[in-house]
Structures are given as structure tokens and as C-alpha cells.
XYZ file of C-alpha atoms in Angstrom:
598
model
C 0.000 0.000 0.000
C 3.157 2.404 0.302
C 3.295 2.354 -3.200
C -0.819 4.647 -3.499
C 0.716 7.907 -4.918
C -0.434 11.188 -2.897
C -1.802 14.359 -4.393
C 0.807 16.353 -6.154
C 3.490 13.673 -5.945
C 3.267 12.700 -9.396
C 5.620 16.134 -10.343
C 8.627 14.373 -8.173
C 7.356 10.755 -8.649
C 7.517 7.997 -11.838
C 4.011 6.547 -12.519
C 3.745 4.000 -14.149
C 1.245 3.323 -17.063
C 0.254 -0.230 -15.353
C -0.608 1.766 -12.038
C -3.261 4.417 -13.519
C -7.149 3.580 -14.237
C -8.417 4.465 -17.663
C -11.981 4.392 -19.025
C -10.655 1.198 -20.980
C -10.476 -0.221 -17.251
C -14.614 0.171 -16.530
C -16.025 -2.968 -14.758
C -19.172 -3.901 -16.489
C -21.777 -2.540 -13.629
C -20.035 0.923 -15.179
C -20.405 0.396 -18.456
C -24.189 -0.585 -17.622
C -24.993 2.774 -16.021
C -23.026 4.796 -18.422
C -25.088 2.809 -21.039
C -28.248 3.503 -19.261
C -27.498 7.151 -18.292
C -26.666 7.984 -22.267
C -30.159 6.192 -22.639
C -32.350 8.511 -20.458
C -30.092 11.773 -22.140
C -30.710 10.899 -25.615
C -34.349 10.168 -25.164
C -35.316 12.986 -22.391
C -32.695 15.712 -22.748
C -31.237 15.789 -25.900
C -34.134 14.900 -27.671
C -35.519 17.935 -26.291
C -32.481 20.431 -26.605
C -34.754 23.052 -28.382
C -36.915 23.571 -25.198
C -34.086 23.304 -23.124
C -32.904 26.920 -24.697
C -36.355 28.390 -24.423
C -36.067 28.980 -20.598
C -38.361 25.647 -20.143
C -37.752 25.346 -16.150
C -40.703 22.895 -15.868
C -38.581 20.661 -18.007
C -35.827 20.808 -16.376
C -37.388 20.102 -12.967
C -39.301 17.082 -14.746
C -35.959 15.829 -16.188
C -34.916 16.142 -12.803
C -37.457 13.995 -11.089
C -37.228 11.148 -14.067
C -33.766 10.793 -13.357
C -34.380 10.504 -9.530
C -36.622 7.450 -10.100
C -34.514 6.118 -12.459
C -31.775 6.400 -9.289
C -29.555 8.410 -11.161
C -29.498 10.973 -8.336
C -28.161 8.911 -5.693
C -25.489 7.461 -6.947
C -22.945 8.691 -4.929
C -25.358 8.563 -1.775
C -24.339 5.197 0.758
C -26.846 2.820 0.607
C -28.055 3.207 4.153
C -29.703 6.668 2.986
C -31.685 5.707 -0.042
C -28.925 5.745 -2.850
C -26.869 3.520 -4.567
C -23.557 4.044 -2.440
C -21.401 3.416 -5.727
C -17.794 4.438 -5.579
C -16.099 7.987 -6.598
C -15.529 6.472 -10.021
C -18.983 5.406 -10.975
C -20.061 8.880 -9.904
C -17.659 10.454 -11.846
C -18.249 8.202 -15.091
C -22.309 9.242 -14.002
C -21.731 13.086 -13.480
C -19.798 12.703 -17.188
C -22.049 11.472 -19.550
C -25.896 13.027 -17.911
C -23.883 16.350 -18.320
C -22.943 16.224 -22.197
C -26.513 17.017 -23.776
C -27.171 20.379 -22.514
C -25.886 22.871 -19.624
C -29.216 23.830 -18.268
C -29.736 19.858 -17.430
C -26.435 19.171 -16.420
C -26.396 22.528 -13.541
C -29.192 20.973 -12.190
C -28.287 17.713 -11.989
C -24.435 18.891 -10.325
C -26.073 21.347 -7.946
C -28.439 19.047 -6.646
C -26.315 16.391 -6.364
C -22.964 17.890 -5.528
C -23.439 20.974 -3.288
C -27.294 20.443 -2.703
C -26.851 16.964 -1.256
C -23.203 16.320 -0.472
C -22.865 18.699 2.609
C -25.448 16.961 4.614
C -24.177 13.552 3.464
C -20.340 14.293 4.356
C -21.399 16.425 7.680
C -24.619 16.265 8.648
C -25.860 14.718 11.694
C -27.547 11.198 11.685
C -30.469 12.284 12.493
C -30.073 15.022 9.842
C -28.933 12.397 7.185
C -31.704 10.442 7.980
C -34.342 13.031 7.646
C -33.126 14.877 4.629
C -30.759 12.475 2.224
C -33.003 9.854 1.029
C -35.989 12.405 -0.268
C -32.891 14.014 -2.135
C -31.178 11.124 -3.314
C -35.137 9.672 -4.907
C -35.966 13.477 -6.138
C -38.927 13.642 -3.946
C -36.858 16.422 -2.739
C -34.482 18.673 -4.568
C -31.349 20.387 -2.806
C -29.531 23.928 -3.523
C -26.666 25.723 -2.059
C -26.642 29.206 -0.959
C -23.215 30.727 -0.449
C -22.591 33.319 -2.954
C -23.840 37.098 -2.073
C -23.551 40.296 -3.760
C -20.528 41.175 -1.676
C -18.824 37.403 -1.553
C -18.138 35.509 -4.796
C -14.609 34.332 -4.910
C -13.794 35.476 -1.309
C -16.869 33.061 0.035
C -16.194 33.843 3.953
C -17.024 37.561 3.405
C -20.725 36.974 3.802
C -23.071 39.531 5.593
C -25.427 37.042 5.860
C -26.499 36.890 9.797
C -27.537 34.242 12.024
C -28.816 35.366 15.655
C -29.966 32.780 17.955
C -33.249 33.281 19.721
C -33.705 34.308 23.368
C -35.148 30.433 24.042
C -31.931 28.758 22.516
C -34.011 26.948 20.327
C -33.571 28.381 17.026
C -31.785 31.025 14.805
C -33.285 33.735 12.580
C -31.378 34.204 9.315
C -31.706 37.524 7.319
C -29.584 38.514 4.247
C -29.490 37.897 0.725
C -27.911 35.190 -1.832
C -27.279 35.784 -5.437
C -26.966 33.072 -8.142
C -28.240 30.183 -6.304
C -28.724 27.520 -9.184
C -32.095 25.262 -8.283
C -33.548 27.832 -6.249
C -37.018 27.831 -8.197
C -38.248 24.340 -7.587
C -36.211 23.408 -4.353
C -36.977 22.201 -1.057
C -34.050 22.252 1.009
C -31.358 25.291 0.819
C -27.655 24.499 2.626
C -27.673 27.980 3.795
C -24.361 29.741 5.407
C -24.428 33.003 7.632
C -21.970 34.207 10.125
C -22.829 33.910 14.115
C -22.360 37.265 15.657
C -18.986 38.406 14.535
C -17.571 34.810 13.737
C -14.360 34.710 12.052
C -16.194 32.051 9.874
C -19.528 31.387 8.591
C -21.710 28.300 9.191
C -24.044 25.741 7.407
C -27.316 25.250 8.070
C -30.526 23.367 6.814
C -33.014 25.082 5.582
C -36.226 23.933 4.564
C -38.310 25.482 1.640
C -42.096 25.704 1.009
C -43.654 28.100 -1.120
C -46.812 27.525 0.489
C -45.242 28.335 3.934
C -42.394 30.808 3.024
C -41.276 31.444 6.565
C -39.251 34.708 5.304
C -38.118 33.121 2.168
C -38.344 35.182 -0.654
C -37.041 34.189 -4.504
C -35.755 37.048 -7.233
C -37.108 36.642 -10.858
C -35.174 34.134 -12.905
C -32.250 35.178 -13.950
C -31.430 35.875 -17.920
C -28.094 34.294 -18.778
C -25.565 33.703 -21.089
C -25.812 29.713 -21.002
C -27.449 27.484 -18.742
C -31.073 28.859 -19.874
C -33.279 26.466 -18.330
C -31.370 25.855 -14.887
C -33.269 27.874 -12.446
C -30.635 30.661 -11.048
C -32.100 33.354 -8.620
C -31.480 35.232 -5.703
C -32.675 34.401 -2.292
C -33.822 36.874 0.580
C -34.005 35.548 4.016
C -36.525 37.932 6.398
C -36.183 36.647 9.703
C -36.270 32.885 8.282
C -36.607 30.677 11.713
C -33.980 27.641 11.687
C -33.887 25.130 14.241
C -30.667 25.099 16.135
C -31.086 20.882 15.574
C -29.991 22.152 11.610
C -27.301 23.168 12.034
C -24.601 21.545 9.908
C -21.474 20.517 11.777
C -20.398 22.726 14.119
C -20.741 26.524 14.763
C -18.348 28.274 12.567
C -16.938 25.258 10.302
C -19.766 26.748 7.256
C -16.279 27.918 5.682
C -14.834 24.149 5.692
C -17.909 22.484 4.393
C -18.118 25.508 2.081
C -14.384 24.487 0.430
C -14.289 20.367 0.537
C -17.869 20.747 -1.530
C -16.194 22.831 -4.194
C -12.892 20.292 -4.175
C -15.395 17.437 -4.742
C -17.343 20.153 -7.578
C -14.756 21.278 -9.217
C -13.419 17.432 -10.472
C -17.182 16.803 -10.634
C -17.184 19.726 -12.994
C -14.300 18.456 -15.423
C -16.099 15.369 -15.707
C -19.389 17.279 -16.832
C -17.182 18.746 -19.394
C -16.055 15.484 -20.817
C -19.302 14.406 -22.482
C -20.216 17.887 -24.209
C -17.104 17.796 -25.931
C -17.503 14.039 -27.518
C -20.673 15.134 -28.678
C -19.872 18.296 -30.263
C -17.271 16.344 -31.742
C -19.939 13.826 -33.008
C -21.717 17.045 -34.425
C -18.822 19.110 -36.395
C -17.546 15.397 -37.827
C -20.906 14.865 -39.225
C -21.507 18.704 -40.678
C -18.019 18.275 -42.215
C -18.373 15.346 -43.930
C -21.750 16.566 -45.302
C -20.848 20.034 -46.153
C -20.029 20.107 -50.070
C -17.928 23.354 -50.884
C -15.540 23.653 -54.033
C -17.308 19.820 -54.893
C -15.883 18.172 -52.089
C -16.777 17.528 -48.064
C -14.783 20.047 -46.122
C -13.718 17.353 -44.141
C -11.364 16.428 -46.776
C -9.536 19.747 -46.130
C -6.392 20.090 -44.153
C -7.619 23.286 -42.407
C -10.652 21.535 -40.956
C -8.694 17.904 -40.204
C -6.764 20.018 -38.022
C -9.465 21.361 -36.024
C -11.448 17.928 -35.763
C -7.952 16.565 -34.317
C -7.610 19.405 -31.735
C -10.856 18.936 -30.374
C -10.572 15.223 -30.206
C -6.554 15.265 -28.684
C -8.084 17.725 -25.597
C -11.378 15.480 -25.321
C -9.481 12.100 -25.125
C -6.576 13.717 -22.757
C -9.290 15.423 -20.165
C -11.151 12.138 -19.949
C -7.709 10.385 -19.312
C -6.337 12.858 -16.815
C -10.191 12.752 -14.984
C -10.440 9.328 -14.502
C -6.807 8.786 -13.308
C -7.483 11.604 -11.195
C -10.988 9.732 -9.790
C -9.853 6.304 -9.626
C -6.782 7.969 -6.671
C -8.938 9.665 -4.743
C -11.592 6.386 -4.990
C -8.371 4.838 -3.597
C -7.170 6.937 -1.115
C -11.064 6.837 0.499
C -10.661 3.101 0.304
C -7.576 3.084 1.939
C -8.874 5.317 4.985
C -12.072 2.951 5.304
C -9.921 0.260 5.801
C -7.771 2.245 8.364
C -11.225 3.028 10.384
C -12.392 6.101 9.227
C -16.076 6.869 8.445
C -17.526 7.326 4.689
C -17.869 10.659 5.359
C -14.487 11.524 6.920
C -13.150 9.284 4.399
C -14.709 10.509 1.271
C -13.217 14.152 2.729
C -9.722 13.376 3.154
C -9.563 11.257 0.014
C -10.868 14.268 -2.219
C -8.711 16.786 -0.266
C -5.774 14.774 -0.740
C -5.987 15.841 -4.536
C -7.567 19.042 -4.425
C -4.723 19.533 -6.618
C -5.204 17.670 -9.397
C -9.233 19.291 -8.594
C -8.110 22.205 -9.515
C -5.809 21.499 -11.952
C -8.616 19.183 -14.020
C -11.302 22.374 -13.328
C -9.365 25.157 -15.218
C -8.224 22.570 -18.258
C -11.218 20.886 -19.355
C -13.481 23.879 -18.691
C -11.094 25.724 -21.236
C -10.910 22.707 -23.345
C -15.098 22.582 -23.929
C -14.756 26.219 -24.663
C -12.009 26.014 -27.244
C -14.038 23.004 -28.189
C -17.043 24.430 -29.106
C -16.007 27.451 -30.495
C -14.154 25.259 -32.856
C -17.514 23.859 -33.475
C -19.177 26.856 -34.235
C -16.444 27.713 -37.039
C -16.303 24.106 -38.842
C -19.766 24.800 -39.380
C -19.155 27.964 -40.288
C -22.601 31.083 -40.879
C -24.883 27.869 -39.441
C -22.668 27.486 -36.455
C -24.063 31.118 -34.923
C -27.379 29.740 -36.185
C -29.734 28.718 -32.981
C -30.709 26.024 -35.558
C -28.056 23.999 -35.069
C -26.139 23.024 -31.509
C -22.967 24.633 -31.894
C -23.946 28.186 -30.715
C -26.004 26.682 -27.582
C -23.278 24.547 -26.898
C -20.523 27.457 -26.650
C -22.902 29.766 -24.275
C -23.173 27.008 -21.975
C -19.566 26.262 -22.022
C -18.782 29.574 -20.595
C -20.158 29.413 -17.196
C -17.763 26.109 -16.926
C -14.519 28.669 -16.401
C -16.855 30.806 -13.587
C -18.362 28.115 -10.791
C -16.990 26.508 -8.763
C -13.790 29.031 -8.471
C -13.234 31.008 -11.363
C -9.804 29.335 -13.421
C -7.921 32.433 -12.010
C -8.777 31.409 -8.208
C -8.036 27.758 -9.323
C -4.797 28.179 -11.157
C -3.804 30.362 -8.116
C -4.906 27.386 -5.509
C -3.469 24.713 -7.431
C 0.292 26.120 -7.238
C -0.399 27.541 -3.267
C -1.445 24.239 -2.329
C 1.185 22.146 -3.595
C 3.657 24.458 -1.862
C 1.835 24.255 1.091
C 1.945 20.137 0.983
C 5.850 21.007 0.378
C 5.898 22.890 3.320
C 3.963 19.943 5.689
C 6.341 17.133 4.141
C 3.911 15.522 2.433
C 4.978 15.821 -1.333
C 9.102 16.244 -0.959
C 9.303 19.224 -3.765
C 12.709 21.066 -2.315
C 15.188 17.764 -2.674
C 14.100 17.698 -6.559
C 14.216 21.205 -6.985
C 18.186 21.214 -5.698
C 18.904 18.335 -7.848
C 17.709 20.312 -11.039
C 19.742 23.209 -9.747
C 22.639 21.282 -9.204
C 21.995 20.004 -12.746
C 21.859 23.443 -13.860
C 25.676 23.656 -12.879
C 26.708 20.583 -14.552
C 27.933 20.181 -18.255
C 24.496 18.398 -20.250
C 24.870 14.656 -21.459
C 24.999 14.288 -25.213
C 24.433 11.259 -25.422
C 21.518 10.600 -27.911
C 19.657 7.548 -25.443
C 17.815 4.367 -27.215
C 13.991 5.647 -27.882
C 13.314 2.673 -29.634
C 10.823 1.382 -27.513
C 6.921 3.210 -27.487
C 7.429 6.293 -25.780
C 10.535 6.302 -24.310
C 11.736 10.189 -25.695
C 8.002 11.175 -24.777
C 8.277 10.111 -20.798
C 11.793 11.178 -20.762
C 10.502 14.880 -21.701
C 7.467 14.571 -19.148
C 10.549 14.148 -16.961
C 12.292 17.423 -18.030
C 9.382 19.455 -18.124
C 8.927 18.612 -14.892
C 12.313 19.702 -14.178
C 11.511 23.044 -15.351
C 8.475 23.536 -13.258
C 10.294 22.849 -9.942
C 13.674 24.908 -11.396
C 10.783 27.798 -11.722
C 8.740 27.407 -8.800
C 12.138 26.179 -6.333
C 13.631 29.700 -7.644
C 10.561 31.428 -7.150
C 9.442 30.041 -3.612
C 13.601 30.768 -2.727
C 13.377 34.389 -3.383
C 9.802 35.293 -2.493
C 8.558 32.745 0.455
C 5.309 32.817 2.243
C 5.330 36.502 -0.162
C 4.968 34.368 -3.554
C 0.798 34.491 -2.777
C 1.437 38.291 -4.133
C 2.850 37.594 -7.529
C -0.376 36.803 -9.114
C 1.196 36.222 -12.584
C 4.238 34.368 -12.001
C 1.275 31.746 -10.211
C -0.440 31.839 -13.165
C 2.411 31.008 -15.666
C 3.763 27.969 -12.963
C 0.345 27.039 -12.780
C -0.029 26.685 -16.094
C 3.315 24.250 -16.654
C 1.697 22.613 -13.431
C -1.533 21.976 -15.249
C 0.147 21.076 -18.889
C 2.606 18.074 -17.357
C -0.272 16.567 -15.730
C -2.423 16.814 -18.529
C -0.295 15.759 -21.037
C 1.198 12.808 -19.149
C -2.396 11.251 -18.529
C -2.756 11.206 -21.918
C 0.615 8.866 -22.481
C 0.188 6.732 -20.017
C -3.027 5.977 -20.736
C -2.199 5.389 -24.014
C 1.086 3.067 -23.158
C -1.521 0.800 -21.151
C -3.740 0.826 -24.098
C -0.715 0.326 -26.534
C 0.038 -2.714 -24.203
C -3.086 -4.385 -24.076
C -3.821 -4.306 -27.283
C -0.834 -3.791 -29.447
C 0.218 -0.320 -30.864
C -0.365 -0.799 -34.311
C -4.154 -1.057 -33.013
C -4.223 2.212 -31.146
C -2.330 4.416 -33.768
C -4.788 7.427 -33.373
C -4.601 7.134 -29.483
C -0.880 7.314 -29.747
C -0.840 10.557 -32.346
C -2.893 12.054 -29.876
C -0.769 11.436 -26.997
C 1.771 12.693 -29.067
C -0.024 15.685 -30.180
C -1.286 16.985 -26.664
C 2.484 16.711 -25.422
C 3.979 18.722 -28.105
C 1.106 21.305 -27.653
C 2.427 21.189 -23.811
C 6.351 21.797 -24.506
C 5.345 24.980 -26.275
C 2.868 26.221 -23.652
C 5.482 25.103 -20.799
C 8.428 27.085 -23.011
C 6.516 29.846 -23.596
C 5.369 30.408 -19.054
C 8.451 29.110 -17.979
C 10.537 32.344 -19.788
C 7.312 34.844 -18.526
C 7.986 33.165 -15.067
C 12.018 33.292 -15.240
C 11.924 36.869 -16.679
C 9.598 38.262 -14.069
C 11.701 37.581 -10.797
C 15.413 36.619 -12.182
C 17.805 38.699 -13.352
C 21.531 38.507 -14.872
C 23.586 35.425 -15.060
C 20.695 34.018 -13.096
C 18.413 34.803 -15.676
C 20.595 33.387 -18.514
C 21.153 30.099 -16.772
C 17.263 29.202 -15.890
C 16.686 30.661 -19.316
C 19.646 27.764 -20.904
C 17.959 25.108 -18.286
C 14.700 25.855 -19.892
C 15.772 25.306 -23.685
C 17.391 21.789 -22.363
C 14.475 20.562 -20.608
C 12.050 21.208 -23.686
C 14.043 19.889 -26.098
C 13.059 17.135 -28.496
C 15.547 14.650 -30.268
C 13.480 13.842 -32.485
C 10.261 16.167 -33.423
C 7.084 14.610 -34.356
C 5.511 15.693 -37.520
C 2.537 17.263 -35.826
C 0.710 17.635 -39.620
C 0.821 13.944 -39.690
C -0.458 13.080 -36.346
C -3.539 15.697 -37.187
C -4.156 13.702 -40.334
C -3.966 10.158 -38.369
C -6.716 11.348 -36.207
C -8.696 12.962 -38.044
C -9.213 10.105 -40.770
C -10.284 8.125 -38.257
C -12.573 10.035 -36.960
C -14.341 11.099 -40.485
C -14.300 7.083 -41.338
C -16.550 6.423 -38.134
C -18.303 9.886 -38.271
C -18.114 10.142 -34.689
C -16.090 10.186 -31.460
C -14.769 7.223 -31.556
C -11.654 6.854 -28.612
């Protein structure tokens, strides 16, 4: 068991391709719900796209309740409380492919299930889990989340929301006002957080909703959005709204605690509600290409578009690696602390907040990669793409809240570098002994030696390995001179982050693909491999490019110079793939089976 990686150690440790889970590696009970999930979204949601972007709430609540009996919505809810208790995988591989159809559904679906439900699952009381989870997890009930005020978006313990307990001790009167609380129109119960007095932080309570009996619950109009048009998204006034002190959730002043483990669990949740949207808008441009006749041929046949089509696919197939790898730990790591003694709930905590890293890290990529995605989508098919006629332009509104919720990508990118220094700093990811050894490196005269790459892979994993030299030669330098200071230097984050985020990605993607390659031969998998090999030279260039805006920013001189030579050795190919090829491998085999097909 010494051998279970931790979050962030995969920049200082060798993983091997046998060790990672890929969506090749679904037991059949997964494949049966993914089957029956894409089932229930072709027939109810997709079918129905149209009314979807004509602001049809009703739908969307009806949607909601079909998938509740079908038991879609308690999946990830233990057994003992009306759901399914499957494991962080299987709600993952659930979240992924309800989510792909349209954004209105798939808000709904992740509010109610992530931060409508999940707080009183992971910290509610028994009592409280027994009263409230299993109407939520059938959709008898439906759950929202009410954190965000006009005041308080990324900086969520700012709330002015109050909480004063009564003169009997019995109960606590809540008055303020939320903003942008997705489900609010047809829910029932509202996780609600207000401060106690002058609290340093907030706290979570249960709070039940009846229209009938508003008890100082008032709703806003629906809000008119971008994207998203037929989740329901208002704000929420509370007018001396009466709260037993029994709903409470966990303890006075821990509202700030729940408030970031639910977004941890959200934001990986999110990637994987990313995943599906792109295969199908894939699907969509692949067919519209190959049907589109201009100067007497498909434009699918032209180089300009195969490029595009193998873009799209490349970031689809790496996100989906990278997300399930990035599941199947933390599924793991909560097994791991079961067996140790701990509870589901504290479990299921410390397993996701063991990689809130790789959360993060997943959030900002594949919510850029749907956007990218789509708006790709909207140019192969060109004047119809910005047509409400066809997908495309529905497709790329709803993309765009993806980069917003659930920490905007600047918040993220931030989090992702701060936390892995923090780990650093606790011992439990051992950055500073790598960081010297690249510096010491620095010093040394380079090995010219051309090594054997004969075997699948070998120059591609060797470069993973030297582009994660220049992330910790970056980040070492920069943590050296600035120190608990570095929070400051908002764009020297953002450029490390954004190496961070590009080795990860990118090396998902090739060890997947070595499994693959292994189980069923490489000459079988040669579009899984050009993408591998596409994604990671599309990775050197972004990690060239933010390691000189990092090296420039805070080093100067002979200093300077050296990182700047380090940096030209550690992305340096031996051998450069012909990236026109690869485009063309992928996309022919994507036009021959006029769909996603990896």
C-alpha cells in the first residue's frame, strides 16, 4: 500500500502506465450505467435540446425527477440513505455522460447532487442524514446551495449574511441575501451559510423550503443568462427565516470548511461534466463536415478543418484520461482510509482533499478545453454554427459558465500552485530535494548522449521528466526568493500554474495510451498514440513559452541566462514529431466512423 501515490506527488514521482485507471479499465456494472445514463439523455434531454434553450424550467425540474426514479441521483449517496452508495468512479463516469446534452440539465443535476446533497451527506448529523438524504437522493426532494452574495463571490467567507440565535436557545433567525443560487425555483431544502455574531467564519445550516409556507423566504425573478437557460438561477432573501438550532450543519463556525471540501469534490465533478459535451460536439462538427459540399468536395477532406477535428478530439481524449486517473486515486485513497477506520464521510473528505490539486488542476483545463471546443464547433460549421438552428452556438454559451463556478480558473490556477507548496511545506509531497537536484543540474555540463527511444514512448516520458524539471527549477527559484510573499505575484502563479496543469495533462494522456498500446498492441491504437503525441507537443510549447514569462519576471543577470539555458534543455526534443501527420492520423479516423470514436 506504500506504493498509493499522494496528491501532487506525481511532479517528483515515476508513474507507471500499469498503475493508472483508464476508461478502458470500466467494470461492467459501469459500463451498464453509463449505457443507461446515455439512454435517459438521448431520449429525455437531448431529444428535447430546443426547449431546453427556451427557458423551459418545468422541463428541467421534470428531467430532474425522471432521473431521480430512475436512481440516477443517488449514486454517490451510501446505501443506508436511499442511494446507490457506488464508488467515486462510478459517480464520476455518471456526473460525465448526464452532463454532455445540454448545460441547463447538467447545472441541475451537479447542484443538486454535488453541493445540494453532499454537505449533509459528508457532515450532517444522523439524524439530519436520515431526515433529509433519502428524499434528495429519490428526487422527492431537490437540494440547492446558498453561499454566494452580492458582496462574496470568490472570497466566500465575506458573507453579511447573519444568524442570531433566539432568546429560548431553540432556534436562529437568518436575514440577508444570496445571489446566483442555481435550483432555487423548484427546491426544497437550501444548505444555507451566515456568520454567528462576529464569527471569524460562517456556518451551514438546513433550511427547509415551502412556497406555500415561506417562513421569510423570498425568490428574485429568474435570472437571464448567457448559457445554462433552463437551470433555475435566482437570488434568495431571508426575512427573519426561523432555523432550528437541531440544523445546524457541523459545528458553529466550520460553514467555511464544508463551504471548500464541496467545491474540491465540484470542481473534479465539474471536469467530468465537461467530458461528455465535448464528444458530442465532436460527433456534431464530424458529421456537418463530412456533409458540407464546398468547391465539390466535403470540407472534411480539407487540411484546415482535419486540423481542427484533431484538436478537439486530442483535448477530449486527454481530459477524460487525466479525470479518470485523477478519480480512480482519490476512490483509492477513500478506500484506503475505510480500511484504516475512518467513516464514509471523513473518508470521502480526506480522500478528495488529498488531490484538491489535481481538482483544480482538471477544473481550469477541461473547462477551457469545452470552450475552445465548441467554439471550434461553431467555425467548422461555419454562418450555421451562430445559427440557434443547429447546436454549436447553444453549446458554446453554456460552455462559458464552466470557467466561472466553482472558483473562477484564475482562483483555481492560483490554488493549485499555493497548495502544492503548502503540501511542500507539511512534508507531504518532498518538492525542495528535486528542486536542488535540477539546480545542481543546472551547474553541470548536459549529457549528449543521444539515449535508445526505440521502444513506445521512451523520448516522450523522458521529456514529461524534463518538463517537470523546469516547473520545480521555476517554482524552487521562485518560492527561494519570495517565500510565504509568492501568494502576491499573481502572474508568475499563473504562468507555474499553467506548466503545473500542462505536465499533468499531457502525461495522462501517455500513459493511458502506453496501457492501451500494451493491451492491445500499438499498431491497433495508432490514433490514441498521435494524440498522446499531439497533446504533449502542444504542452512543450505552452510550458516554453510560461516558464521564460515566469524566469523573466523575478530573475535577473547570469541568473536569468542560466534558468533561461535550463529551460531550452528541458524542452528539447531529439526527435520532433511531424505534428501535420499526427492531425491527419486522427482525423481520418474520426471522419471514417463519423463520430467520437476513442
Amino acid at each position: 500500500m506504500e506504493d498509493i501515490t499522494r496528491g501532487g506527488q506525481f511532479l517528483v514521482k515515476e508513474t507507471k502506465c500499469e498503475n493508472v485507471f483508464t476508461p478502458e479499465d470500466f467494470s461492467e456494472e459501469q459500463l451498464m450505467m453509463r449505457d443507461s445514463v446515455k439512454e435517459f439523455v438521448d431520449k429525455e434531454v437531448w431529444a428535447n435540446k430546443t426547449r431546453f434553450e427556451q427557458k423551459d424550467y418545468a422541463l428541467t425540474e421534470e428531467c430532474m425527477r425522471k432521473a431521480g426514479e430512475l436512481g440516477f441521483l443517488g449514486v454517490a449517496v451510501p446505501e443506508a440513505y436511499g442511494g446507490l452508495g457506488m464508488g467515486f468512479v462510478s459517480t464520476m463516469l455518471t456526473c460525465d455522460y448526464i452532463s454532455g446534452a445540454t448545460g441547463s440539465f447538467s447545472t441541475a443535476f451537479g447542484a443538486h447532487t454535488g453541493i445540494g446533497t453532499m454537505p449533509i451527506t459528508l457532515y450532517g448529523s444522523e439524524e439530519q442524514k436520515q431526515k433529509y438524504v433519502p428524499k434528495l437522493a429519490s428526487g422527492e426532494w431537490f437540494g440547492a446551495y446558498c453561499l454566494t452574495e452580492p458582496g462574496a463571490g470568490s472570497d466566500a467567507n465575506s458573507g453579511k449574511t447573519k444568524a442570531e440565535l433566539s432568546a429560548d436557545g431553540k432556534s436562529y433567525k437568518i436575514n440577508g441575501q444570496k445571489m446566483w443560487i442555481s435550483n432555487a425555483g423548484f427546491c426544497n431544502v437550501m444548505i444555507v451559510f451566515a456568520r454567528i455574531e462576529d464569527d471569524k467564519n460562517i456556518t451551514g445550516f438546513i433550511v427547509e423550503y415551502d412556497p406555500a409556507n415561506p417562513n421569510g423566504i423570498t425568490l428574485g425573478e429568474e435570472e437571464h443568462k448567457l448559457g445554462i437557460r433552463s437551470s433555475s438561477t435566482r437570488q434568495v432573501f431571508f426575512n427573519d427565516t426561523v432555523v432550528p438550532v437541531e440544523n445546524m450543519l457541523a459545528g458553529r463556525g466550520e460553514g467555511f470548511k464544508i463551504a471548500m471540501n464541496a467545491l474540491n469534490v465540484g470542481r473534479i465533478k465539474l471536469a467530468a461534466a465537461c467530458l461528455d459535451a465535448q464528444r458530442r460536439t465532436i460527433t456534431e462538427a464530424t458529421k456537418y463536415a463530412t456533409e458540407r459540399v464546398q468547391f465539390k468536395t466535403p470540407i472534411a477532406n480539407f487540411g484546415a478543418i482535419q486540423a481542427k477535428l484533431a484538436n478537439m478530439a486530442t483535448s477530449a481524449y486527454v481530459g477524460e484520461s487525466a479525470c479518470y486517473r485523477a478519480g480512480k486515486d482519490i476512490e483509492t485513497r477513500i478506500e484506503l482510509r475505510e480500511a484504516e477506520g475512518n467513516s464514509h464521510q471523513e473518508a470521502e473528505l480526506k480522500g478528495v482533499e488529498e488531490f484538491a490539486i489535481e481538482c483544480s488542476i482538471l477544473k481550469v483545463a477541461v473547462s477551457e478545453d469545452i470552450q475552445n471546443c465548441s467554439d471550434e464547433g461553431i467555425q467548422i460549421f461555419g454562418g450555421m454554427g451562430f445559427s440557434e438552428e443547429t447546436p454549436m452556438e447553444s453549446a458554446w454559451r453554456d460552455a462559458r459558465i464552466a470557467r466561472i463556478y466553482e472558483g473562477t480558473n484564475e482562483i483555481n490556477r492560483m490554488l493549485s500552485v499555493g497548495m502544492l507548496v503548502k503540501k511542500a511545506m507539511k512534508g507531504h509531497v518532498d518538492l525542495l530535494g528535486p528542486a536542488m537536484k535540477v539546480a545542481e543540474e543546472l551547474m553541470g555540463i548536459p549529457d549528449f548522449e543521444i539515449p535508445d527511444y526505440t521502444e513506445l514512448f521512451a523520448e516522450e516520458k523522458e521529456l514529461i521528466g524534463k518538463l517537470k524539471k523546469a516547473f520545480l527549477m521555476v517554482a524552487g527559484a521562485a518560492v527561494q526568493k519570495f517565500g510565504p510573499d509568492l501568494e502576491a505575484h499573481q502572474q508568475l502563479l499563473m504562468a507555474a500554474s499553467d506548466m503545473l496543469i500542462e505536465i499533468y495533462m499531457a502525461e495522462s494522456g501517455i500513459l493511458r495510451t502506453e496501457k492501451l498500446a500494451k493491451a492491445k498492441g500499438a499498431e491497433n491504437v495508432k490514433e490514441q498514440i498521435a494524440m498522446a503525441q499531439l497533446y504533449l507537443y502542444q504542452a512543450v510549447d505552452v510550458v516554453t513559452q510560461k516558464g521564460k514569462e515566469g524566469i523573466v519576471s523575478f530573475a535577473e543577470g547570469d541568473e536569468q541566462r542560466m534558468m533561461l539555458m535550463g529551460l531550452r534543455r528541458f524542452t528539447k526534443y531529439t526527435n520532433m514529431p511531424n505534428v501535420v501527420k499526427l492531425r491527419e492520423t486522427i482525423a481520418a479516423k474520426l471522419i471514417a466512423e463519423n463520430t467520437y470514436c476513442f
